C-alpha cells in the first residue's frame, strides 16, 4: 500500500493488498451495501464470476483487462454497472459505465442554466432569442428543455433539444419548427 495515495491506509498496511486494507472503512460509508474484496479469476472463469455482482469496481486495472471486463458488464443481461478508477500521484481518473440505457446529458456538472425566451422562429434550424437582461451561459452541443411555451406548445414535451450557434442572447435548435404553431410567449 502506498500511504500517500489513499487516506485509509496506515503504516501497518505497507506491502498488503490495497483493496483488503480499505474494505472495512469503505463498508462504514454505507452499511446497506455489502463490500467484499476478491482476487478476480481470469479467462472464462471471469465472466461466470462477474455475473454474480450488480456493480464491478476495478482499481489500477490494466486498460485491456478493464476493456474486456467493461464489455462483458455492458452487454450482460441485466447490465452490470462498471467503474474503473486509477490513481497516479496527485491525479486520478474514473470511468463509469452503467449500461446501455444510462445516458448522461450533463456537459460540465454545473447546475442547469435557465433563460427566459422572448421569441422562437418557425424555421429550420429554429432561432431562439432570450431576454437581453440575462446573458446565456449555454455552449454548442448542450441540451435544453422548454416549458410553459405558449403558441409553439410542441416544445413543451419535455424532450431535450440540442443547441448550436450559441450567442450571448440567442441560440439555434437542431430542429425544424416550420410546422409548429407560431410562438406567442413564455418559455
Short mmCIF file of N, CA and C in Angstrom, two decimals:
data_model
loop_
_atom_site.label_atom_id
_atom_site.label_comp_id
_atom_site.label_asym_id
_atom_site.label_seq_id
_atom_site.Cartn_x
_atom_site.Cartn_y
_atom_site.Cartn_z
N UNK A 1 0.84 -1.19 0.00
CA UNK A 1 0.00 0.00 0.00
C UNK A 1 0.88 1.24 0.00
N UNK A 2 0.46 2.25 -0.73
CA UNK A 2 1.20 3.50 -0.80
C UNK A 2 0.50 4.50 0.11
N UNK A 3 1.13 4.87 1.22
CA UNK A 3 0.49 5.73 2.22
C UNK A 3 0.11 7.10 1.67
N UNK A 4 0.80 7.59 0.65
CA UNK A 4 0.50 8.92 0.13
C UNK A 4 -0.65 8.91 -0.87
N UNK A 5 -1.10 7.74 -1.31
CA UNK A 5 -2.13 7.71 -2.35
C UNK A 5 -3.54 7.50 -1.82
N UNK A 6 -3.69 7.22 -0.53
CA UNK A 6 -5.01 6.93 -0.01
C UNK A 6 -5.06 7.18 1.48
N UNK A 7 -6.06 7.90 1.96
CA UNK A 7 -6.10 8.25 3.38
C UNK A 7 -6.61 7.12 4.27
N UNK A 8 -7.09 6.02 3.71
CA UNK A 8 -7.49 4.87 4.53
C UNK A 8 -6.31 3.99 4.93
N UNK A 9 -5.16 4.15 4.31
CA UNK A 9 -4.01 3.30 4.59
C UNK A 9 -3.27 3.78 5.84
N UNK A 10 -2.73 2.79 6.55
CA UNK A 10 -1.90 3.07 7.73
C UNK A 10 -0.53 2.45 7.49
N UNK A 11 0.43 2.79 8.33
CA UNK A 11 1.79 2.25 8.13
C UNK A 11 1.79 0.73 8.14
N UNK A 12 0.94 0.12 8.93
CA UNK A 12 0.88 -1.34 9.00
C UNK A 12 0.35 -1.99 7.73
N UNK A 13 -0.19 -1.17 6.80
CA UNK A 13 -0.74 -1.69 5.55
C UNK A 13 0.30 -1.80 4.44
N UNK A 14 1.49 -1.26 4.65
CA UNK A 14 2.51 -1.29 3.61
C UNK A 14 2.81 -2.74 3.22
N UNK A 15 2.76 -2.99 1.90
CA UNK A 15 3.02 -4.33 1.38
C UNK A 15 1.80 -5.21 1.28
N UNK A 16 0.65 -4.75 1.77
CA UNK A 16 -0.59 -5.54 1.74
C UNK A 16 -1.44 -5.14 0.54
N UNK A 17 -2.44 -5.95 0.21
CA UNK A 17 -3.38 -5.68 -0.86
C UNK A 17 -4.17 -4.42 -0.53
N UNK A 18 -4.21 -3.45 -1.44
CA UNK A 18 -4.90 -2.18 -1.19
C UNK A 18 -6.38 -2.36 -0.90
N UNK A 19 -7.05 -3.20 -1.69
CA UNK A 19 -8.49 -3.40 -1.50
C UNK A 19 -8.79 -3.96 -0.12
N UNK A 20 -7.99 -4.94 0.30
CA UNK A 20 -8.22 -5.56 1.61
C UNK A 20 -7.95 -4.57 2.74
N UNK A 21 -7.01 -3.66 2.55
CA UNK A 21 -6.66 -2.69 3.58
C UNK A 21 -7.78 -1.68 3.84
N UNK A 22 -8.53 -1.33 2.81
CA UNK A 22 -9.54 -0.27 2.98
C UNK A 22 -10.98 -0.78 2.95
N UNK A 23 -11.20 -2.07 2.79
CA UNK A 23 -12.57 -2.59 2.68
C UNK A 23 -13.43 -2.26 3.90
N UNK A 24 -12.90 -2.44 5.10
CA UNK A 24 -13.68 -2.18 6.31
C UNK A 24 -14.09 -0.71 6.39
N UNK A 25 -13.18 0.20 6.06
CA UNK A 25 -13.50 1.63 6.08
C UNK A 25 -14.54 1.98 5.02
N UNK A 26 -14.44 1.38 3.84
CA UNK A 26 -15.44 1.62 2.80
C UNK A 26 -16.80 1.10 3.23
N UNK A 27 -16.84 -0.04 3.92
CA UNK A 27 -18.11 -0.59 4.40
C UNK A 27 -18.78 0.37 5.36
N UNK A 28 -18.00 1.08 6.16
CA UNK A 28 -18.56 2.05 7.12
C UNK A 28 -19.28 3.19 6.41
N UNK A 29 -18.88 3.51 5.19
CA UNK A 29 -19.52 4.61 4.46
C UNK A 29 -20.99 4.33 4.18
N UNK A 30 -21.34 3.07 3.93
CA UNK A 30 -22.72 2.71 3.64
C UNK A 30 -22.98 1.28 4.09
N UNK A 31 -23.53 1.11 5.30
CA UNK A 31 -23.78 -0.22 5.83
C UNK A 31 -24.81 -1.01 5.00
N UNK A 32 -25.60 -0.33 4.16
CA UNK A 32 -26.61 -1.02 3.35
C UNK A 32 -26.00 -1.72 2.14
N UNK A 33 -24.74 -1.45 1.86
CA UNK A 33 -24.05 -2.06 0.72
C UNK A 33 -23.02 -3.05 1.25
N UNK A 34 -23.02 -4.24 0.69
CA UNK A 34 -22.04 -5.26 1.10
C UNK A 34 -20.76 -5.03 0.30
N UNK A 35 -19.68 -4.78 0.99
CA UNK A 35 -18.38 -4.59 0.36
C UNK A 35 -17.57 -5.86 0.55
N UNK A 36 -17.04 -6.38 -0.54
CA UNK A 36 -16.17 -7.54 -0.43
C UNK A 36 -15.02 -7.37 -1.40
N UNK A 37 -13.88 -7.89 -1.02
CA UNK A 37 -12.72 -7.83 -1.89
C UNK A 37 -12.45 -9.23 -2.42
N UNK A 38 -11.98 -9.29 -3.64
CA UNK A 38 -11.68 -10.57 -4.27
C UNK A 38 -10.46 -10.43 -5.16
N UNK A 39 -9.79 -11.53 -5.34
CA UNK A 39 -8.77 -11.61 -6.37
C UNK A 39 -9.48 -12.26 -7.53
N UNK A 40 -9.72 -11.49 -8.59
CA UNK A 40 -10.57 -11.98 -9.67
C UNK A 40 -9.90 -13.09 -10.46
N UNK A 41 -10.68 -14.09 -10.84
CA UNK A 41 -10.14 -15.13 -11.72
C UNK A 41 -9.95 -14.56 -13.12
N UNK A 42 -9.25 -15.27 -13.96
CA UNK A 42 -9.03 -14.79 -15.32
C UNK A 42 -9.60 -15.77 -16.33
N UNK A 43 -9.71 -15.31 -17.56
CA UNK A 43 -10.19 -16.17 -18.65
C UNK A 43 -11.67 -16.44 -18.56
N UNK A 44 -12.08 -17.65 -18.93
CA UNK A 44 -13.50 -17.99 -19.00
C UNK A 44 -14.15 -18.01 -17.62
N UNK A 45 -13.37 -18.25 -16.56
CA UNK A 45 -13.92 -18.25 -15.20
C UNK A 45 -14.38 -16.84 -14.81
N UNK A 46 -13.74 -15.84 -15.38
CA UNK A 46 -14.00 -14.46 -15.02
C UNK A 46 -15.46 -14.06 -15.26
N UNK A 47 -16.02 -14.42 -16.43
CA UNK A 47 -17.37 -13.99 -16.76
C UNK A 47 -18.40 -14.61 -15.82
N UNK A 48 -18.24 -15.88 -15.50
CA UNK A 48 -19.15 -16.51 -14.54
C UNK A 48 -19.04 -15.87 -13.17
N UNK A 49 -17.83 -15.54 -12.80
CA UNK A 49 -17.58 -14.90 -11.52
C UNK A 49 -18.23 -13.53 -11.46
N UNK A 50 -18.06 -12.72 -12.51
CA UNK A 50 -18.60 -11.36 -12.54
C UNK A 50 -20.12 -11.33 -12.57
N UNK A 51 -20.74 -12.35 -13.10
CA UNK A 51 -22.20 -12.38 -13.25
C UNK A 51 -22.95 -12.28 -11.92
N UNK A 52 -22.29 -12.57 -10.84
CA UNK A 52 -22.97 -12.57 -9.54
C UNK A 52 -23.10 -11.17 -8.93
N UNK A 53 -22.50 -10.16 -9.57
CA UNK A 53 -22.48 -8.82 -8.99
C UNK A 53 -23.41 -7.85 -9.73
N UNK A 54 -23.84 -6.80 -9.01
CA UNK A 54 -24.59 -5.69 -9.60
C UNK A 54 -23.65 -4.58 -10.05
N UNK A 55 -22.51 -4.48 -9.37
CA UNK A 55 -21.52 -3.45 -9.66
C UNK A 55 -20.14 -4.10 -9.60
N UNK A 56 -19.30 -3.78 -10.57
CA UNK A 56 -17.91 -4.24 -10.57
C UNK A 56 -17.03 -2.99 -10.57
N UNK A 57 -16.11 -2.93 -9.60
CA UNK A 57 -15.18 -1.81 -9.49
C UNK A 57 -13.77 -2.35 -9.69
N UNK A 58 -13.05 -1.81 -10.65
CA UNK A 58 -11.67 -2.20 -10.91
C UNK A 58 -10.76 -1.04 -10.51
N UNK A 59 -9.77 -1.35 -9.69
CA UNK A 59 -8.80 -0.34 -9.26
C UNK A 59 -7.45 -0.69 -9.86
N UNK A 60 -6.79 0.29 -10.46
CA UNK A 60 -5.45 0.10 -11.01
C UNK A 60 -5.38 -1.15 -11.88
N UNK A 61 -6.41 -1.33 -12.69
CA UNK A 61 -6.53 -2.49 -13.57
C UNK A 61 -5.94 -2.14 -14.94
N UNK A 62 -5.14 -3.02 -15.53
CA UNK A 62 -4.61 -2.72 -16.86
C UNK A 62 -5.74 -2.41 -17.86
N UNK A 63 -5.49 -1.47 -18.77
CA UNK A 63 -6.52 -0.99 -19.68
C UNK A 63 -7.18 -2.11 -20.48
N UNK A 64 -6.41 -3.01 -21.06
CA UNK A 64 -7.01 -4.08 -21.89
C UNK A 64 -7.91 -4.98 -21.07
N UNK A 65 -7.50 -5.29 -19.87
CA UNK A 65 -8.34 -6.12 -18.99
C UNK A 65 -9.61 -5.35 -18.61
N UNK A 66 -9.47 -4.06 -18.30
CA UNK A 66 -10.63 -3.24 -17.95
C UNK A 66 -11.62 -3.17 -19.11
N UNK A 67 -11.11 -3.03 -20.33
CA UNK A 67 -11.99 -3.00 -21.51
C UNK A 67 -12.75 -4.31 -21.65
N UNK A 68 -12.07 -5.42 -21.43
CA UNK A 68 -12.71 -6.73 -21.55
C UNK A 68 -13.81 -6.89 -20.48
N UNK A 69 -13.51 -6.50 -19.26
CA UNK A 69 -14.48 -6.61 -18.17
C UNK A 69 -15.66 -5.68 -18.42
N UNK A 70 -15.37 -4.44 -18.85
CA UNK A 70 -16.45 -3.49 -19.13
C UNK A 70 -17.35 -4.00 -20.24
N UNK A 71 -16.79 -4.54 -21.29
CA UNK A 71 -17.59 -5.07 -22.39
C UNK A 71 -18.54 -6.17 -21.90
N UNK A 72 -18.02 -7.05 -21.07
CA UNK A 72 -18.86 -8.11 -20.51
C UNK A 72 -19.99 -7.50 -19.67
N UNK A 73 -19.64 -6.58 -18.76
CA UNK A 73 -20.63 -5.96 -17.88
C UNK A 73 -21.69 -5.19 -18.68
N UNK A 74 -21.25 -4.44 -19.68
CA UNK A 74 -22.14 -3.62 -20.50
C UNK A 74 -23.15 -4.49 -21.25
N UNK A 75 -22.71 -5.63 -21.75
CA UNK A 75 -23.57 -6.49 -22.56
C UNK A 75 -24.31 -7.54 -21.75
N UNK A 76 -24.03 -7.65 -20.46
CA UNK A 76 -24.70 -8.64 -19.61
C UNK A 76 -26.18 -8.27 -19.48
N UNK A 77 -27.04 -9.27 -19.33
CA UNK A 77 -28.47 -9.02 -19.11
C UNK A 77 -28.87 -9.50 -17.73
N UNK A 78 -29.28 -8.62 -16.83
CA UNK A 78 -29.28 -7.16 -16.97
C UNK A 78 -27.85 -6.63 -16.89
N UNK A 79 -27.62 -5.40 -17.40
CA UNK A 79 -26.27 -4.84 -17.38
C UNK A 79 -25.72 -4.75 -15.96
N UNK A 80 -24.43 -4.93 -15.83
CA UNK A 80 -23.74 -4.79 -14.55
C UNK A 80 -23.00 -3.45 -14.59
N UNK A 81 -23.22 -2.63 -13.58
CA UNK A 81 -22.52 -1.34 -13.53
C UNK A 81 -21.02 -1.59 -13.41
N UNK A 82 -20.24 -0.83 -14.16
CA UNK A 82 -18.78 -0.99 -14.18
C UNK A 82 -18.12 0.34 -13.85
N UNK A 83 -17.18 0.31 -12.91
CA UNK A 83 -16.43 1.50 -12.54
C UNK A 83 -14.95 1.13 -12.54
N UNK A 84 -14.14 1.92 -13.23
CA UNK A 84 -12.68 1.73 -13.24
C UNK A 84 -12.06 3.00 -12.69
N UNK A 85 -11.19 2.86 -11.72
CA UNK A 85 -10.53 4.01 -11.13
C UNK A 85 -9.04 3.76 -11.04
N UNK A 86 -8.26 4.78 -11.34
CA UNK A 86 -6.81 4.71 -11.25
C UNK A 86 -6.30 5.97 -10.58
N UNK A 87 -5.23 5.83 -9.83
CA UNK A 87 -4.57 6.98 -9.24
C UNK A 87 -3.13 7.03 -9.73
N UNK A 88 -2.66 8.24 -9.94
CA UNK A 88 -1.28 8.48 -10.36
C UNK A 88 -0.78 9.68 -9.57
N UNK A 89 -0.30 9.43 -8.36
CA UNK A 89 0.16 10.53 -7.51
C UNK A 89 -0.99 11.45 -7.15
N UNK A 90 -0.88 12.71 -7.55
CA UNK A 90 -1.93 13.69 -7.24
C UNK A 90 -3.14 13.57 -8.16
N UNK A 91 -3.00 12.82 -9.26
CA UNK A 91 -4.05 12.76 -10.26
C UNK A 91 -4.78 11.42 -10.21
N UNK A 92 -6.02 11.44 -10.63
CA UNK A 92 -6.83 10.23 -10.66
C UNK A 92 -7.76 10.29 -11.86
N UNK A 93 -8.26 9.13 -12.25
CA UNK A 93 -9.28 9.09 -13.30
C UNK A 93 -10.31 8.04 -12.91
N UNK A 94 -11.54 8.31 -13.30
CA UNK A 94 -12.63 7.38 -13.04
C UNK A 94 -13.43 7.23 -14.32
N UNK A 95 -13.73 6.00 -14.68
CA UNK A 95 -14.58 5.70 -15.83
C UNK A 95 -15.78 4.92 -15.31
N UNK A 96 -16.98 5.34 -15.68
CA UNK A 96 -18.21 4.67 -15.25
C UNK A 96 -19.02 4.26 -16.47
N UNK A 97 -19.51 3.03 -16.46
CA UNK A 97 -20.42 2.54 -17.50
C UNK A 97 -21.55 1.85 -16.77
N UNK A 98 -22.71 2.50 -16.74
CA UNK A 98 -23.86 1.96 -16.02
C UNK A 98 -24.85 1.28 -16.96
N UNK A 99 -24.39 0.85 -18.12
CA UNK A 99 -25.22 0.09 -19.05
C UNK A 99 -25.69 0.94 -20.22
N UNK A 100 -26.22 0.27 -21.25
CA UNK A 100 -26.60 0.97 -22.48
C UNK A 100 -27.77 1.94 -22.33
N UNK A 101 -28.61 1.77 -21.32
CA UNK A 101 -29.75 2.67 -21.19
C UNK A 101 -29.44 3.88 -20.30
N UNK A 102 -28.25 3.95 -19.73
CA UNK A 102 -27.87 5.08 -18.88
C UNK A 102 -27.25 6.16 -19.74
N UNK A 103 -27.87 7.32 -19.80
CA UNK A 103 -27.40 8.42 -20.65
C UNK A 103 -27.06 9.61 -19.77
N UNK A 104 -25.90 10.19 -19.98
CA UNK A 104 -25.50 11.40 -19.27
C UNK A 104 -25.64 12.57 -20.23
N UNK A 105 -26.51 13.50 -19.88
CA UNK A 105 -26.72 14.68 -20.71
C UNK A 105 -25.98 15.89 -20.16
N UNK A 106 -25.41 15.76 -18.99
CA UNK A 106 -24.74 16.86 -18.33
C UNK A 106 -23.35 17.06 -18.93
N UNK A 107 -23.09 18.25 -19.44
CA UNK A 107 -21.82 18.54 -20.10
C UNK A 107 -20.72 18.84 -19.09
N UNK A 108 -21.05 19.57 -18.01
CA UNK A 108 -19.99 20.06 -17.14
C UNK A 108 -20.22 19.86 -15.63
N UNK A 109 -21.30 19.24 -15.23
CA UNK A 109 -21.55 19.02 -13.82
C UNK A 109 -22.10 20.22 -13.08
N UNK A 110 -22.28 21.31 -13.76
CA UNK A 110 -22.82 22.52 -13.13
C UNK A 110 -24.34 22.45 -13.07
N UNK A 111 -24.94 23.29 -12.23
CA UNK A 111 -26.39 23.38 -12.16
C UNK A 111 -26.94 23.83 -13.51
N UNK A 112 -28.11 23.32 -13.92
CA UNK A 112 -28.68 23.73 -15.21
C UNK A 112 -28.89 25.24 -15.29
N UNK A 113 -28.62 25.79 -16.47
CA UNK A 113 -28.83 27.22 -16.71
C UNK A 113 -30.30 27.45 -17.08
N UNK A 114 -30.80 28.60 -16.75
CA UNK A 114 -32.18 28.95 -17.07
C UNK A 114 -32.18 30.26 -17.85
N UNK A 115 -32.98 30.31 -18.88
CA UNK A 115 -33.11 31.54 -19.66
C UNK A 115 -34.58 31.82 -19.92
N UNK A 116 -34.90 33.09 -20.15
CA UNK A 116 -36.28 33.48 -20.44
C UNK A 116 -36.37 33.78 -21.93
N UNK A 117 -37.24 33.05 -22.60
CA UNK A 117 -37.38 33.15 -24.06
C UNK A 117 -38.19 34.39 -24.42
N UNK A 118 -37.73 35.10 -25.46
CA UNK A 118 -38.53 36.23 -25.96
C UNK A 118 -39.11 35.93 -27.33
N UNK A 119 -38.48 35.00 -28.09
CA UNK A 119 -39.05 34.61 -29.39
C UNK A 119 -38.43 33.30 -29.87
N UNK A 120 -39.20 32.59 -30.70
CA UNK A 120 -38.72 31.37 -31.35
C UNK A 120 -39.23 31.41 -32.78
N UNK A 121 -38.33 31.27 -33.73
CA UNK A 121 -38.72 31.35 -35.13
C UNK A 121 -39.30 30.03 -35.63
N UNK A 122 -40.17 30.12 -36.61
CA UNK A 122 -40.68 28.94 -37.31
C UNK A 122 -39.76 28.72 -38.50
N UNK A 123 -38.65 28.01 -38.26
CA UNK A 123 -37.64 27.84 -39.30
C UNK A 123 -36.83 26.57 -39.03
N UNK A 124 -35.92 26.29 -39.93
CA UNK A 124 -35.02 25.16 -39.76
C UNK A 124 -33.60 25.61 -40.08
N UNK A 125 -32.74 25.74 -39.10
CA UNK A 125 -32.96 25.48 -37.68
C UNK A 125 -33.74 26.63 -37.04
N UNK A 126 -34.37 26.34 -35.92
CA UNK A 126 -35.16 27.36 -35.22
C UNK A 126 -34.23 28.28 -34.44
N UNK A 127 -34.48 29.59 -34.52
CA UNK A 127 -33.70 30.56 -33.77
C UNK A 127 -34.47 30.91 -32.50
N UNK A 128 -33.82 30.72 -31.35
CA UNK A 128 -34.43 31.05 -30.06
C UNK A 128 -33.70 32.28 -29.53
N UNK A 129 -34.46 33.32 -29.22
CA UNK A 129 -33.90 34.55 -28.67
C UNK A 129 -34.40 34.70 -27.25
N UNK A 130 -33.50 35.08 -26.36
CA UNK A 130 -33.86 35.26 -24.95
C UNK A 130 -33.78 36.73 -24.58
N UNK A 131 -34.37 37.09 -23.44
CA UNK A 131 -34.38 38.48 -23.00
C UNK A 131 -32.94 38.95 -22.78
N UNK A 132 -32.69 40.20 -23.08
CA UNK A 132 -31.32 40.73 -23.03
C UNK A 132 -30.81 40.97 -21.63
N UNK A 133 -31.68 40.87 -20.63
CA UNK A 133 -31.24 41.08 -19.25
C UNK A 133 -30.45 39.87 -18.73
N UNK A 134 -30.56 38.74 -19.41
CA UNK A 134 -29.89 37.53 -18.95
C UNK A 134 -28.98 36.97 -20.04
N UNK A 135 -27.70 37.13 -19.86
CA UNK A 135 -26.74 36.57 -20.81
C UNK A 135 -26.76 35.05 -20.70
N UNK A 136 -26.79 34.36 -21.83
CA UNK A 136 -26.84 32.90 -21.84
C UNK A 136 -25.46 32.30 -21.54
N UNK A 137 -25.46 31.24 -20.80
CA UNK A 137 -24.21 30.55 -20.47
C UNK A 137 -24.15 29.19 -21.17
N UNK A 138 -24.98 28.97 -22.18
CA UNK A 138 -25.00 27.70 -22.90
C UNK A 138 -23.78 27.57 -23.79
N UNK A 139 -23.48 26.31 -24.16
CA UNK A 139 -22.40 26.03 -25.10
C UNK A 139 -22.97 25.20 -26.24
N UNK A 140 -22.37 25.30 -27.41
CA UNK A 140 -22.79 24.48 -28.55
C UNK A 140 -22.79 23.01 -28.14
N UNK A 141 -23.84 22.31 -28.53
CA UNK A 141 -23.93 20.88 -28.24
C UNK A 141 -24.68 20.56 -26.96
N UNK A 142 -24.92 21.55 -26.12
CA UNK A 142 -25.67 21.28 -24.89
C UNK A 142 -27.13 21.02 -25.22
N UNK A 143 -27.83 20.45 -24.25
CA UNK A 143 -29.25 20.16 -24.42
C UNK A 143 -30.08 21.12 -23.59
N UNK A 144 -31.21 21.56 -24.14
CA UNK A 144 -32.14 22.43 -23.42
C UNK A 144 -33.52 21.80 -23.43
N UNK A 145 -34.30 22.19 -22.45
CA UNK A 145 -35.70 21.77 -22.39
C UNK A 145 -36.56 23.01 -22.24
N UNK A 146 -37.73 22.95 -22.81
CA UNK A 146 -38.66 24.07 -22.74
C UNK A 146 -39.85 23.70 -21.87
N UNK A 147 -40.41 24.72 -21.21
CA UNK A 147 -41.67 24.55 -20.51
C UNK A 147 -42.39 25.88 -20.51
N UNK A 148 -43.70 25.79 -20.44
CA UNK A 148 -44.57 26.97 -20.38
C UNK A 148 -44.49 27.85 -21.62
N UNK A 149 -44.18 27.24 -22.77
CA UNK A 149 -44.18 27.99 -24.04
C UNK A 149 -45.63 28.09 -24.51
N UNK A 150 -46.08 29.29 -24.82
CA UNK A 150 -47.42 29.48 -25.35
C UNK A 150 -47.33 29.65 -26.86
N UNK A 151 -48.28 29.05 -27.55
CA UNK A 151 -48.28 29.09 -29.00
C UNK A 151 -47.54 27.87 -29.53
N UNK A 152 -46.22 27.90 -29.53
CA UNK A 152 -45.40 26.80 -30.04
C UNK A 152 -45.30 25.72 -28.95
N UNK A 153 -46.47 25.21 -28.55
CA UNK A 153 -46.55 24.27 -27.43
C UNK A 153 -45.90 22.92 -27.73
N UNK A 154 -45.57 22.64 -28.98
CA UNK A 154 -44.90 21.39 -29.32
C UNK A 154 -43.56 21.27 -28.57
N UNK A 155 -43.00 22.40 -28.17
CA UNK A 155 -41.73 22.38 -27.44
C UNK A 155 -41.89 22.02 -25.97
N UNK A 156 -43.11 21.96 -25.47
CA UNK A 156 -43.36 21.67 -24.05
C UNK A 156 -43.38 20.17 -23.75
N UNK A 157 -42.88 19.34 -24.65
CA UNK A 157 -42.98 17.89 -24.47
C UNK A 157 -41.92 17.30 -23.54
N UNK A 158 -41.04 18.14 -22.97
CA UNK A 158 -40.01 17.67 -22.05
C UNK A 158 -38.82 17.03 -22.72
N UNK A 159 -38.82 16.98 -24.05
CA UNK A 159 -37.73 16.36 -24.80
C UNK A 159 -36.51 17.28 -24.81
N UNK A 160 -35.33 16.76 -24.46
CA UNK A 160 -34.12 17.59 -24.55
C UNK A 160 -33.79 17.87 -26.02
N UNK A 161 -33.42 19.11 -26.31
CA UNK A 161 -33.10 19.52 -27.67
C UNK A 161 -31.69 20.11 -27.71
N UNK A 162 -30.92 19.71 -28.69
CA UNK A 162 -29.53 20.15 -28.82
C UNK A 162 -29.47 21.55 -29.43
N UNK A 163 -28.56 22.38 -28.87
CA UNK A 163 -28.39 23.75 -29.34
C UNK A 163 -27.08 23.90 -30.10
N UNK A 164 -27.05 24.89 -30.99
CA UNK A 164 -25.83 25.22 -31.73
C UNK A 164 -25.82 26.71 -31.99
N UNK A 165 -24.69 27.21 -32.47
CA UNK A 165 -24.53 28.64 -32.78
C UNK A 165 -24.98 29.52 -31.62
N UNK A 166 -24.51 29.19 -30.43
CA UNK A 166 -24.91 29.94 -29.23
C UNK A 166 -24.25 31.31 -29.24
N UNK A 167 -25.05 32.32 -29.01
CA UNK A 167 -24.58 33.70 -28.89
C UNK A 167 -24.95 34.18 -27.49
N UNK A 168 -24.67 35.44 -27.20
CA UNK A 168 -24.93 35.98 -25.86
C UNK A 168 -26.41 35.90 -25.47
N UNK A 169 -27.32 36.12 -26.43
CA UNK A 169 -28.75 36.14 -26.11
C UNK A 169 -29.58 35.29 -27.05
N UNK A 170 -28.93 34.39 -27.80
CA UNK A 170 -29.70 33.54 -28.72
C UNK A 170 -28.95 32.24 -28.99
N UNK A 171 -29.69 31.29 -29.53
CA UNK A 171 -29.10 30.03 -29.98
C UNK A 171 -30.04 29.41 -30.99
N UNK A 172 -29.53 28.44 -31.73
CA UNK A 172 -30.36 27.71 -32.69
C UNK A 172 -30.62 26.32 -32.14
N UNK A 173 -31.82 25.82 -32.46
CA UNK A 173 -32.16 24.44 -32.13
C UNK A 173 -31.88 23.58 -33.34
N UNK A 174 -31.32 22.42 -33.14
CA UNK A 174 -31.12 21.48 -34.25
C UNK A 174 -32.46 20.80 -34.54
N UNK A 175 -33.44 21.62 -34.91
CA UNK A 175 -34.79 21.12 -35.12
C UNK A 175 -35.54 22.01 -36.10
N UNK A 176 -36.41 21.41 -36.87
CA UNK A 176 -37.24 22.13 -37.83
C UNK A 176 -38.57 22.48 -37.16
N UNK A 177 -38.83 23.75 -36.97
CA UNK A 177 -40.08 24.17 -36.32
C UNK A 177 -41.05 24.81 -37.32
N UNK A 178 -40.81 24.64 -38.62
CA UNK A 178 -41.67 25.28 -39.61
C UNK A 178 -43.11 24.81 -39.53
N UNK A 179 -43.35 23.58 -39.08
CA UNK A 179 -44.72 23.07 -38.99
C UNK A 179 -45.32 23.27 -37.60
N UNK A 180 -44.54 23.86 -36.67
CA UNK A 180 -45.07 24.10 -35.32
C UNK A 180 -45.97 25.33 -35.34
N UNK A 181 -46.81 25.43 -34.29
CA UNK A 181 -47.64 26.62 -34.16
C UNK A 181 -46.74 27.84 -33.91
N UNK A 182 -47.25 29.02 -34.20
CA UNK A 182 -46.49 30.26 -34.03
C UNK A 182 -46.24 30.52 -32.54
N UNK A 183 -45.00 30.91 -32.23
CA UNK A 183 -44.63 31.26 -30.85
C UNK A 183 -45.40 32.50 -30.44
N UNK A 184 -45.97 32.49 -29.23
CA UNK A 184 -46.69 33.66 -28.70
C UNK A 184 -45.94 34.28 -27.52
N UNK A 185 -45.62 33.46 -26.52
CA UNK A 185 -44.93 33.98 -25.34
C UNK A 185 -44.47 32.83 -24.45
N UNK A 186 -43.77 33.20 -23.39
CA UNK A 186 -43.37 32.23 -22.39
C UNK A 186 -42.16 31.41 -22.78
N UNK A 187 -41.81 30.49 -21.89
CA UNK A 187 -40.69 29.58 -22.11
C UNK A 187 -39.46 29.97 -21.35
#
